[in-house]
Amino acid sequence: MTTRRKKIYEGKAKILYEGPEPGTLIQYFKDDATAFNAQKKAILEGKGVINNRISEYIMTRLNGIGVQNHFIRRLNLREQLIKEVEIVPLEVVVRNIAAGSIATRLGLTEGQPLPRSIIEFYYKDDKLGDPMVSEEHITAFNWAATQEIDDMMAMALRVNDYLSGLFSGVGITLVDFKVEFGRIYEGDFSRIILADEISPDSCRLWDSATNEKLDKDRFRRDLGNVIESYTEVARRLGIMKEMPTVIQGGVH
Ligand code: TMP
């Protein structure tokens, strides 16, 4: 179905195709999983289907509380229609609990609550391994303007507050997550909206009772049951009741 469309961009986990109308794109979720800047790779059958649904659910809920984002509607198991944006070349990470790179960098114990939610910026460049950057770098190199940084930080914190509550309601702790933003142009003006995806690939999600990891760390750290854990997140959110058959059927 997707072969006759023009491919605009292919990333590690998603492909962007030309959309049906100007200003739209089709975002296709692959089953490919990568970690450590693609040094580790695998195909996790069904991951794309689950992430398409989880990201649809989260983006729709965020739109409902006024966090504007690129999601328009889901088209099928692996694809969603999105607004075309000019991606800001930053990964914006929000952390509530120490884990992953901040634990290593600052010598913190994984699981230690942070004194407050912390926002970090990483420059999106695979060749450089997405280095952490400061607001000084972002404005000096014109990756984003000061007002845009303020908007991204405010939106990232709203996403954090909303998702922390959403997940906590289903027995999941939102440890940290990564979001990306893009610009939409309206005449001479541009506006920052949330883009990319929000899924267990881009969040750390721990079972609140046991601290069991229900996210991509299961793949990064070879903990097994990756798809089962992503499916569990979807199940707790009340979506994808048909998922087990989809996975067994190996729908691509
Ligand atoms: P980190 O602890 O490895 O810096 O990751 C912080 C959060 O960002 C975590 O939820 C995983 C997510 N993340 C991505 O979505 N993509 C990436 O390339 C990296 C490194 C992290």
PDB file of C-alpha atoms and ligand atoms in Angstrom:
ATOM      1  CA  MET A   1       0.000   0.000   0.000  1.00  0.00           C
ATOM      2  CA  THR A   2       2.857   2.330   0.763  1.00  0.00           C
ATOM      3  CA  THR A   3       5.119   1.600  -2.188  1.00  0.00           C
ATOM      4  CA  ARG A   4       3.665   4.090  -4.683  1.00  0.00           C
ATOM      5  CA  ARG A   5       3.929   6.984  -2.247  1.00  0.00           C
ATOM      6  CA  LYS A   6       6.914   9.267  -2.197  1.00  0.00           C
ATOM      7  CA  LYS A   7       9.191   8.613   0.738  1.00  0.00           C
ATOM      8  CA  ILE A   8      10.157  11.896   2.403  1.00  0.00           C
ATOM      9  CA  TYR A   9      12.386  10.606   5.198  1.00  0.00           C
ATOM     10  CA  GLU A  10      13.355   7.309   6.789  1.00  0.00           C
ATOM     11  CA  GLY A  11      14.498   7.198  10.399  1.00  0.00           C
ATOM     12  CA  LYS A  12      15.413   4.292  12.665  1.00  0.00           C
ATOM     13  CA  ALA A  13      11.861   3.466  13.776  1.00  0.00           C
ATOM     14  CA  LYS A  14       9.597   5.384  11.390  1.00  0.00           C
ATOM     15  CA  ILE A  15       9.184   6.388   7.760  1.00  0.00           C
ATOM     16  CA  LEU A  16       7.538   9.598   6.567  1.00  0.00           C
ATOM     17  CA  TYR A  17       5.656   9.536   3.257  1.00  0.00           C
ATOM     18  CA  GLU A  18       4.068  12.315   1.298  1.00  0.00           C
ATOM     19  CA  GLY A  19       0.517  12.957   2.564  1.00  0.00           C
ATOM     20  CA  PRO A  20      -2.744  13.165   0.608  1.00  0.00           C
ATOM     21  CA  GLU A  21      -2.943  16.971   0.908  1.00  0.00           C
ATOM     22  CA  PRO A  22      -0.312  19.711   1.081  1.00  0.00           C
ATOM     23  CA  GLY A  23       0.905  20.224   4.621  1.00  0.00           C
ATOM     24  CA  THR A  24       0.283  16.584   5.593  1.00  0.00           C
ATOM     25  CA  LEU A  25       2.502  13.527   5.845  1.00  0.00           C
ATOM     26  CA  ILE A  26       1.954   9.848   6.576  1.00  0.00           C
ATOM     27  CA  GLN A  27       3.964   8.515   9.510  1.00  0.00           C
ATOM     28  CA  TYR A  28       4.648   4.762   9.217  1.00  0.00           C
ATOM     29  CA  PHE A  29       5.775   2.861  12.336  1.00  0.00           C
ATOM     30  CA  LYS A  30       8.369   0.150  11.640  1.00  0.00           C
ATOM     31  CA  ASP A  31       9.138  -2.891  13.786  1.00  0.00           C
ATOM     32  CA  ASP A  32      12.817  -1.959  13.857  1.00  0.00           C
ATOM     33  CA  ALA A  33      14.335  -1.344  17.255  1.00  0.00           C
ATOM     34  CA  THR A  34      17.705   0.305  17.743  1.00  0.00           C
ATOM     35  CA  ALA A  35      19.691   1.342  20.785  1.00  0.00           C
ATOM     36  CA  PHE A  36      23.017   3.009  21.532  1.00  0.00           C
ATOM     37  CA  ASN A  37      22.842   5.027  18.314  1.00  0.00           C
ATOM     38  CA  ALA A  38      21.924   1.978  16.243  1.00  0.00           C
ATOM     39  CA  GLN A  39      24.877  -0.145  17.362  1.00  0.00           C
ATOM     40  CA  LYS A  40      22.271  -2.608  18.614  1.00  0.00           C
ATOM     41  CA  LYS A  41      19.476  -3.570  16.227  1.00  0.00           C
ATOM     42  CA  ALA A  42      16.540  -5.959  16.079  1.00  0.00           C
ATOM     43  CA  ILE A  43      13.151  -6.445  14.515  1.00  0.00           C
ATOM     44  CA  LEU A  44      10.460  -6.686  17.171  1.00  0.00           C
ATOM     45  CA  GLU A  45       7.426  -8.039  15.411  1.00  0.00           C
ATOM     46  CA  GLY A  46       4.338  -5.968  16.202  1.00  0.00           C
ATOM     47  CA  LYS A  47       6.167  -3.032  17.827  1.00  0.00           C
ATOM     48  CA  GLY A  48       5.158  -0.611  15.063  1.00  0.00           C
ATOM     49  CA  VAL A  49       1.498  -1.532  15.436  1.00  0.00           C
ATOM     50  CA  ILE A  50       1.569  -1.010  19.211  1.00  0.00           C
ATOM     51  CA  ASN A  51       3.483   2.276  19.065  1.00  0.00           C
ATOM     52  CA  ASN A  52       1.146   3.627  16.374  1.00  0.00           C
ATOM     53  CA  ARG A  53      -1.803   2.983  18.703  1.00  0.00           C
ATOM     54  CA  ILE A  54      -0.156   4.210  21.910  1.00  0.00           C
ATOM     55  CA  SER A  55       1.113   7.374  20.228  1.00  0.00           C
ATOM     56  CA  GLU A  56      -2.338   7.984  18.700  1.00  0.00           C
ATOM     57  CA  TYR A  57      -3.938   7.625  22.119  1.00  0.00           C
ATOM     58  CA  ILE A  58      -1.468   9.928  23.888  1.00  0.00           C
ATOM     59  CA  MET A  59      -1.412  12.614  21.168  1.00  0.00           C
ATOM     60  CA  THR A  60      -5.232  12.632  21.061  1.00  0.00           C
ATOM     61  CA  ARG A  61      -5.435  13.036  24.837  1.00  0.00           C
ATOM     62  CA  LEU A  62      -2.799  15.800  24.775  1.00  0.00           C
ATOM     63  CA  ASN A  63      -4.726  17.606  22.046  1.00  0.00           C
ATOM     64  CA  GLY A  64      -7.752  17.394  24.348  1.00  0.00           C
ATOM     65  CA  ILE A  65      -5.932  19.371  27.037  1.00  0.00           C
ATOM     66  CA  GLY A  66      -4.664  21.951  24.537  1.00  0.00           C
ATOM     67  CA  VAL A  67      -1.161  20.617  23.847  1.00  0.00           C
ATOM     68  CA  GLN A  68      -1.118  21.161  20.085  1.00  0.00           C
ATOM     69  CA  ASN A  69       0.575  18.371  18.142  1.00  0.00           C
ATOM     70  CA  HIS A  70       1.043  16.957  14.662  1.00  0.00           C
ATOM     71  CA  PHE A  71      -1.389  14.033  14.952  1.00  0.00           C
ATOM     72  CA  ILE A  72      -4.453  14.235  12.677  1.00  0.00           C
ATOM     73  CA  ARG A  73      -5.817  10.675  12.583  1.00  0.00           C
ATOM     74  CA  ARG A  74      -4.743   7.056  12.456  1.00  0.00           C
ATOM     75  CA  LEU A  75      -5.073   5.551   8.985  1.00  0.00           C
ATOM     76  CA  ASN A  76      -4.414   1.858   9.611  1.00  0.00           C
ATOM     77  CA  LEU A  77      -2.422  -0.515  11.828  1.00  0.00           C
ATOM     78  CA  ARG A  78       0.932   1.098  11.115  1.00  0.00           C
ATOM     79  CA  GLU A  79       0.193   4.544   9.735  1.00  0.00           C
ATOM     80  CA  GLN A  80      -1.097   7.871  10.912  1.00  0.00           C
ATOM     81  CA  LEU A  81      -1.825  11.110   9.097  1.00  0.00           C
ATOM     82  CA  ILE A  82       0.149  13.994  10.580  1.00  0.00           C
ATOM     83  CA  LYS A  83       0.744  17.678   9.958  1.00  0.00           C
ATOM     84  CA  GLU A  84       3.990  18.415   8.162  1.00  0.00           C
ATOM     85  CA  VAL A  85       6.301  20.423  10.404  1.00  0.00           C
ATOM     86  CA  GLU A  86       9.842  21.723  10.245  1.00  0.00           C
ATOM     87  CA  ILE A  87      11.478  19.585  12.904  1.00  0.00           C
ATOM     88  CA  VAL A  88      13.507  21.456  15.535  1.00  0.00           C
ATOM     89  CA  PRO A  89      16.773  19.459  15.666  1.00  0.00           C
ATOM     90  CA  LEU A  90      16.521  18.795  19.394  1.00  0.00           C
ATOM     91  CA  GLU A  91      15.482  15.907  21.610  1.00  0.00           C
ATOM     92  CA  VAL A  92      13.813  17.343  24.697  1.00  0.00           C
ATOM     93  CA  VAL A  93      14.055  14.993  27.674  1.00  0.00           C
ATOM     94  CA  VAL A  94      12.059  15.422  30.881  1.00  0.00           C
ATOM     95  CA  ARG A  95      13.144  13.411  33.925  1.00  0.00           C
ATOM     96  CA  ASN A  96      11.324  12.767  37.190  1.00  0.00           C
ATOM     97  CA  ILE A  97      13.412   9.892  38.549  1.00  0.00           C
ATOM     98  CA  ALA A  98      17.120   9.172  37.954  1.00  0.00           C
ATOM     99  CA  ALA A  99      17.699   6.504  35.270  1.00  0.00           C
ATOM    100  CA  GLY A 100      19.721   5.965  32.137  1.00  0.00           C
ATOM    101  CA  SER A 101      22.247   8.581  31.079  1.00  0.00           C
ATOM    102  CA  ILE A 102      21.669  11.027  33.956  1.00  0.00           C
ATOM    103  CA  ALA A 103      22.358   8.268  36.480  1.00  0.00           C
ATOM    104  CA  THR A 104      25.633   7.433  34.696  1.00  0.00           C
ATOM    105  CA  ARG A 105      26.663  11.053  34.077  1.00  0.00           C
ATOM    106  CA  LEU A 106      26.011  12.348  37.595  1.00  0.00           C
ATOM    107  CA  GLY A 107      26.586   9.165  39.577  1.00  0.00           C
ATOM    108  CA  LEU A 108      22.979   8.883  40.755  1.00  0.00           C
ATOM    109  CA  THR A 109      21.295   5.672  41.833  1.00  0.00           C
ATOM    110  CA  GLU A 110      18.710   4.474  39.337  1.00  0.00           C
ATOM    111  CA  GLY A 111      15.278   4.954  40.908  1.00  0.00           C
ATOM    112  CA  GLN A 112      16.305   7.922  43.030  1.00  0.00           C
ATOM    113  CA  PRO A 113      13.625  10.659  42.741  1.00  0.00           C
ATOM    114  CA  LEU A 114      15.048  13.908  41.363  1.00  0.00           C
ATOM    115  CA  PRO A 115      14.645  17.091  43.470  1.00  0.00           C
ATOM    116  CA  ARG A 116      12.338  18.399  40.744  1.00  0.00           C
ATOM    117  CA  SER A 117      11.516  17.570  37.140  1.00  0.00           C
ATOM    118  CA  ILE A 118      14.574  18.299  35.017  1.00  0.00           C
ATOM    119  CA  ILE A 119      14.554  19.232  31.318  1.00  0.00           C
ATOM    120  CA  GLU A 120      17.546  18.443  29.102  1.00  0.00           C
ATOM    121  CA  PHE A 121      18.242  19.175  25.440  1.00  0.00           C
ATOM    122  CA  TYR A 122      20.149  16.940  23.038  1.00  0.00           C
ATOM    123  CA  TYR A 123      21.213  17.983  19.541  1.00  0.00           C
ATOM    124  CA  LYS A 124      19.699  15.546  17.023  1.00  0.00           C
ATOM    125  CA  ASP A 125      22.671  14.295  15.060  1.00  0.00           C
ATOM    126  CA  ASP A 126      23.270  10.555  14.757  1.00  0.00           C
ATOM    127  CA  LYS A 127      26.851  11.048  13.565  1.00  0.00           C
ATOM    128  CA  LEU A 128      27.627  12.828  16.830  1.00  0.00           C
ATOM    129  CA  GLY A 129      25.515  10.462  18.965  1.00  0.00           C
ATOM    130  CA  ASP A 130      22.979  13.178  19.937  1.00  0.00           C
ATOM    131  CA  PRO A 131      25.187  15.204  22.330  1.00  0.00           C
ATOM    132  CA  MET A 132      23.630  17.062  25.260  1.00  0.00           C
ATOM    133  CA  VAL A 133      23.540  20.825  24.652  1.00  0.00           C
ATOM    134  CA  SER A 134      22.571  23.914  26.637  1.00  0.00           C
ATOM    135  CA  GLU A 135      20.280  26.818  25.767  1.00  0.00           C
ATOM    136  CA  GLU A 136      23.453  28.772  24.936  1.00  0.00           C
ATOM    137  CA  HIS A 137      24.329  26.295  22.175  1.00  0.00           C
ATOM    138  CA  ILE A 138      20.738  26.219  20.912  1.00  0.00           C
ATOM    139  CA  THR A 139      20.464  29.981  20.455  1.00  0.00           C
ATOM    140  CA  ALA A 140      24.086  30.506  19.301  1.00  0.00           C
ATOM    141  CA  PHE A 141      23.724  27.927  16.514  1.00  0.00           C
ATOM    142  CA  ASN A 142      20.163  29.049  15.708  1.00  0.00           C
ATOM    143  CA  TRP A 143      18.578  25.640  16.279  1.00  0.00           C
ATOM    144  CA  ALA A 144      15.736  27.432  18.075  1.00  0.00           C
ATOM    145  CA  ALA A 145      14.963  30.951  19.285  1.00  0.00           C
ATOM    146  CA  THR A 146      14.709  31.889  22.975  1.00  0.00           C
ATOM    147  CA  GLN A 147      10.905  32.158  22.727  1.00  0.00           C
ATOM    148  CA  GLU A 148      10.762  28.736  21.075  1.00  0.00           C
ATOM    149  CA  ILE A 149      12.879  27.226  23.870  1.00  0.00           C
ATOM    150  CA  ASP A 150      10.443  28.720  26.415  1.00  0.00           C
ATOM    151  CA  ASP A 151       7.480  27.284  24.477  1.00  0.00           C
ATOM    152  CA  MET A 152       9.090  23.829  24.213  1.00  0.00           C
ATOM    153  CA  MET A 153       9.929  23.774  27.935  1.00  0.00           C
ATOM    154  CA  ALA A 154       6.408  24.847  28.917  1.00  0.00           C
ATOM    155  CA  MET A 155       4.840  22.227  26.631  1.00  0.00           C
ATOM    156  CA  ALA A 156       7.242  19.497  27.785  1.00  0.00           C
ATOM    157  CA  LEU A 157       6.299  20.191  31.420  1.00  0.00           C
ATOM    158  CA  ARG A 158       2.578  20.115  30.599  1.00  0.00           C
ATOM    159  CA  VAL A 159       3.106  16.790  28.831  1.00  0.00           C
ATOM    160  CA  ASN A 160       5.001  15.541  31.891  1.00  0.00           C
ATOM    161  CA  ASP A 161       2.252  16.594  34.320  1.00  0.00           C
ATOM    162  CA  TYR A 162      -0.510  15.140  32.194  1.00  0.00           C
ATOM    163  CA  LEU A 163       1.237  11.858  31.356  1.00  0.00           C
ATOM    164  CA  SER A 164       2.473  11.356  34.940  1.00  0.00           C
ATOM    165  CA  GLY A 165      -1.182  11.454  36.053  1.00  0.00           C
ATOM    166  CA  LEU A 166      -2.449   9.359  33.152  1.00  0.00           C
ATOM    167  CA  PHE A 167       0.118   6.597  33.762  1.00  0.00           C
ATOM    168  CA  SER A 168      -0.110   6.750  37.540  1.00  0.00           C
ATOM    169  CA  GLY A 169      -3.849   6.069  37.180  1.00  0.00           C
ATOM    170  CA  VAL A 170      -3.018   2.724  35.551  1.00  0.00           C
ATOM    171  CA  GLY A 171      -0.241   1.736  37.958  1.00  0.00           C
ATOM    172  CA  ILE A 172       2.713   3.009  35.911  1.00  0.00           C
ATOM    173  CA  THR A 173       5.420   5.479  36.987  1.00  0.00           C
ATOM    174  CA  LEU A 174       6.614   7.901  34.300  1.00  0.00           C
ATOM    175  CA  VAL A 175      10.355   7.969  35.013  1.00  0.00           C
ATOM    176  CA  ASP A 176      11.408  10.073  32.005  1.00  0.00           C
ATOM    177  CA  PHE A 177      10.591  10.637  28.348  1.00  0.00           C
ATOM    178  CA  LYS A 178      11.817  12.309  25.171  1.00  0.00           C
ATOM    179  CA  VAL A 179       9.767  14.552  22.898  1.00  0.00           C
ATOM    180  CA  GLU A 180      10.445  16.410  19.674  1.00  0.00           C
ATOM    181  CA  PHE A 181       8.888  19.595  18.379  1.00  0.00           C
ATOM    182  CA  GLY A 182       8.303  21.182  14.992  1.00  0.00           C
ATOM    183  CA  ARG A 183       7.378  24.511  13.482  1.00  0.00           C
ATOM    184  CA  ILE A 184       4.147  25.167  11.609  1.00  0.00           C
ATOM    185  CA  TYR A 185       4.200  28.264   9.434  1.00  0.00           C
ATOM    186  CA  GLU A 186       1.205  30.598   9.256  1.00  0.00           C
ATOM    187  CA  GLY A 187       2.108  33.459   6.950  1.00  0.00           C
ATOM    188  CA  ASP A 188       5.120  35.238   8.390  1.00  0.00           C
ATOM    189  CA  PHE A 189       4.716  33.563  11.769  1.00  0.00           C
ATOM    190  CA  SER A 190       5.636  30.122  13.021  1.00  0.00           C
ATOM    191  CA  ARG A 191       4.314  28.172  15.965  1.00  0.00           C
ATOM    192  CA  ILE A 192       5.879  25.290  17.873  1.00  0.00           C
ATOM    193  CA  ILE A 193       3.847  22.083  18.135  1.00  0.00           C
ATOM    194  CA  LEU A 194       4.616  18.645  19.534  1.00  0.00           C
ATOM    195  CA  ALA A 195       5.695  16.118  16.856  1.00  0.00           C
ATOM    196  CA  ASP A 196       7.273  12.647  16.439  1.00  0.00           C
ATOM    197  CA  GLU A 197       5.815   9.977  18.756  1.00  0.00           C
ATOM    198  CA  ILE A 198       5.236   9.226  22.409  1.00  0.00           C
ATOM    199  CA  SER A 199       5.460   5.490  23.078  1.00  0.00           C
ATOM    200  CA  PRO A 200       7.374   2.942  25.187  1.00  0.00           C
ATOM    201  CA  ASP A 201      10.271   3.553  22.734  1.00  0.00           C
ATOM    202  CA  SER A 202      10.583   7.144  23.964  1.00  0.00           C
ATOM    203  CA  CYS A 203       9.576   6.867  27.643  1.00  0.00           C
ATOM    204  CA  ARG A 204      10.757   5.020  30.734  1.00  0.00           C
ATOM    205  CA  LEU A 205       7.703   3.390  32.258  1.00  0.00           C
ATOM    206  CA  TRP A 206       7.962   1.342  35.445  1.00  0.00           C
ATOM    207  CA  ASP A 207       5.242  -0.736  37.064  1.00  0.00           C
ATOM    208  CA  SER A 208       4.378   1.328  40.158  1.00  0.00           C
ATOM    209  CA  ALA A 209       4.120  -1.707  42.440  1.00  0.00           C
ATOM    210  CA  THR A 210       7.180  -3.705  41.370  1.00  0.00           C
ATOM    211  CA  ASN A 211       9.346  -1.166  39.428  1.00  0.00           C
ATOM    212  CA  GLU A 212       9.401  -3.681  36.581  1.00  0.00           C
ATOM    213  CA  LYS A 213      10.434  -1.945  33.344  1.00  0.00           C
ATOM    214  CA  LEU A 214       7.709  -1.756  30.687  1.00  0.00           C
ATOM    215  CA  ASP A 215       9.665   0.190  28.049  1.00  0.00           C
ATOM    216  CA  LYS A 216      12.577   0.105  25.595  1.00  0.00           C
ATOM    217  CA  ASP A 217      15.078  -0.536  28.393  1.00  0.00           C
ATOM    218  CA  ARG A 218      13.880  -4.173  28.122  1.00  0.00           C
ATOM    219  CA  PHE A 219      15.471  -4.174  24.666  1.00  0.00           C
ATOM    220  CA  ARG A 220      18.490  -1.973  25.534  1.00  0.00           C
ATOM    221  CA  ARG A 221      19.374  -4.166  28.533  1.00  0.00           C
ATOM    222  CA  ASP A 222      18.337  -7.571  27.097  1.00  0.00           C
ATOM    223  CA  LEU A 223      15.632  -8.109  29.700  1.00  0.00           C
ATOM    224  CA  GLY A 224      13.335  -9.992  27.297  1.00  0.00           C
ATOM    225  CA  ASN A 225       9.531  -9.742  26.873  1.00  0.00           C
ATOM    226  CA  VAL A 226       9.784  -6.415  25.043  1.00  0.00           C
ATOM    227  CA  ILE A 227       6.570  -6.755  23.023  1.00  0.00           C
ATOM    228  CA  GLU A 228       4.720  -8.260  25.989  1.00  0.00           C
ATOM    229  CA  SER A 229       5.636  -5.188  28.055  1.00  0.00           C
ATOM    230  CA  TYR A 230       4.589  -2.703  25.357  1.00  0.00           C
ATOM    231  CA  THR A 231       1.327  -4.629  24.999  1.00  0.00           C
ATOM    232  CA  GLU A 232       0.828  -4.431  28.765  1.00  0.00           C
ATOM    233  CA  VAL A 233       1.179  -0.630  28.621  1.00  0.00           C
ATOM    234  CA  ALA A 234      -1.441  -0.509  25.840  1.00  0.00           C
ATOM    235  CA  ARG A 235      -3.714  -2.884  27.761  1.00  0.00           C
ATOM    236  CA  ARG A 236      -3.535  -0.794  30.930  1.00  0.00           C
ATOM    237  CA  LEU A 237      -4.334   2.350  28.952  1.00  0.00           C
ATOM    238  CA  GLY A 238      -7.449   0.519  27.737  1.00  0.00           C
ATOM    239  CA  ILE A 239      -6.437   0.355  24.071  1.00  0.00           C
ATOM    240  CA  MET A 240      -5.640  -2.464  21.639  1.00  0.00           C
ATOM    241  CA  LYS A 241      -7.736  -5.247  23.038  1.00  0.00           C
ATOM    242  CA  GLU A 242      -7.239  -7.070  19.718  1.00  0.00           C
ATOM    243  CA  MET A 243      -3.440  -6.887  20.011  1.00  0.00           C
ATOM    244  CA  PRO A 244      -2.557 -10.537  20.796  1.00  0.00           C
ATOM    245  CA  THR A 245      -3.997 -11.762  17.467  1.00  0.00           C
ATOM    246  CA  VAL A 246      -2.235  -8.958  15.601  1.00  0.00           C
ATOM    247  CA  ILE A 247       1.114 -10.006  17.036  1.00  0.00           C
ATOM    248  CA  GLN A 248       0.552 -13.713  16.447  1.00  0.00           C
ATOM    249  CA  GLY A 249      -0.577 -12.981  12.912  1.00  0.00           C
ATOM    250  CA  GLY A 250       2.604 -11.040  12.291  1.00  0.00           C
ATOM    251  CA  VAL A 251       0.837  -8.205  10.506  1.00  0.00           C
ATOM    252  CA  HIS A 252       3.332  -5.987   8.690  1.00  0.00           C
TER     253      HIS A 252
HETATM  254  P1  TMP B   1      18.677   8.592  28.435  1.00  0.00           P
HETATM  255  O1  TMP B   1      18.604   8.335  29.905  1.00  0.00           O
HETATM  256  O2  TMP B   1      19.313   7.476  27.664  1.00  0.00           O
HETATM  257  O3  TMP B   1      19.299   9.934  28.138  1.00  0.00           O
HETATM  258  O4  TMP B   1      17.173   8.676  27.897  1.00  0.00           O
HETATM  259  C1  TMP B   1      16.241   9.590  28.428  1.00  0.00           C
HETATM  260  C2  TMP B   1      14.856   9.328  27.837  1.00  0.00           C
HETATM  261  O5  TMP B   1      14.851   9.631  26.455  1.00  0.00           O
HETATM  262  C3  TMP B   1      14.389   7.882  27.949  1.00  0.00           C
HETATM  263  O6  TMP B   1      13.006   7.886  28.243  1.00  0.00           O
HETATM  264  C4  TMP B   1      14.623   7.287  26.603  1.00  0.00           C
HETATM  265  C5  TMP B   1      14.479   8.471  25.691  1.00  0.00           C
HETATM  266  N1  TMP B   1      15.372   8.410  24.548  1.00  0.00           N
HETATM  267  C6  TMP B   1      14.851   8.400  23.254  1.00  0.00           C
HETATM  268  O7  TMP B   1      13.628   8.436  23.074  1.00  0.00           O
HETATM  269  N2  TMP B   1      15.723   8.371  22.209  1.00  0.00           N
HETATM  270  C7  TMP B   1      17.063   8.357  22.357  1.00  0.00           C
HETATM  271  O8  TMP B   1      17.797   8.342  21.366  1.00  0.00           O
HETATM  272  C8  TMP B   1      17.592   8.361  23.699  1.00  0.00           C
HETATM  273  C9  TMP B   1      19.083   8.320  23.934  1.00  0.00           C
HETATM  274  C10 TMP B   1      16.708   8.393  24.745  1.00  0.00           C
END
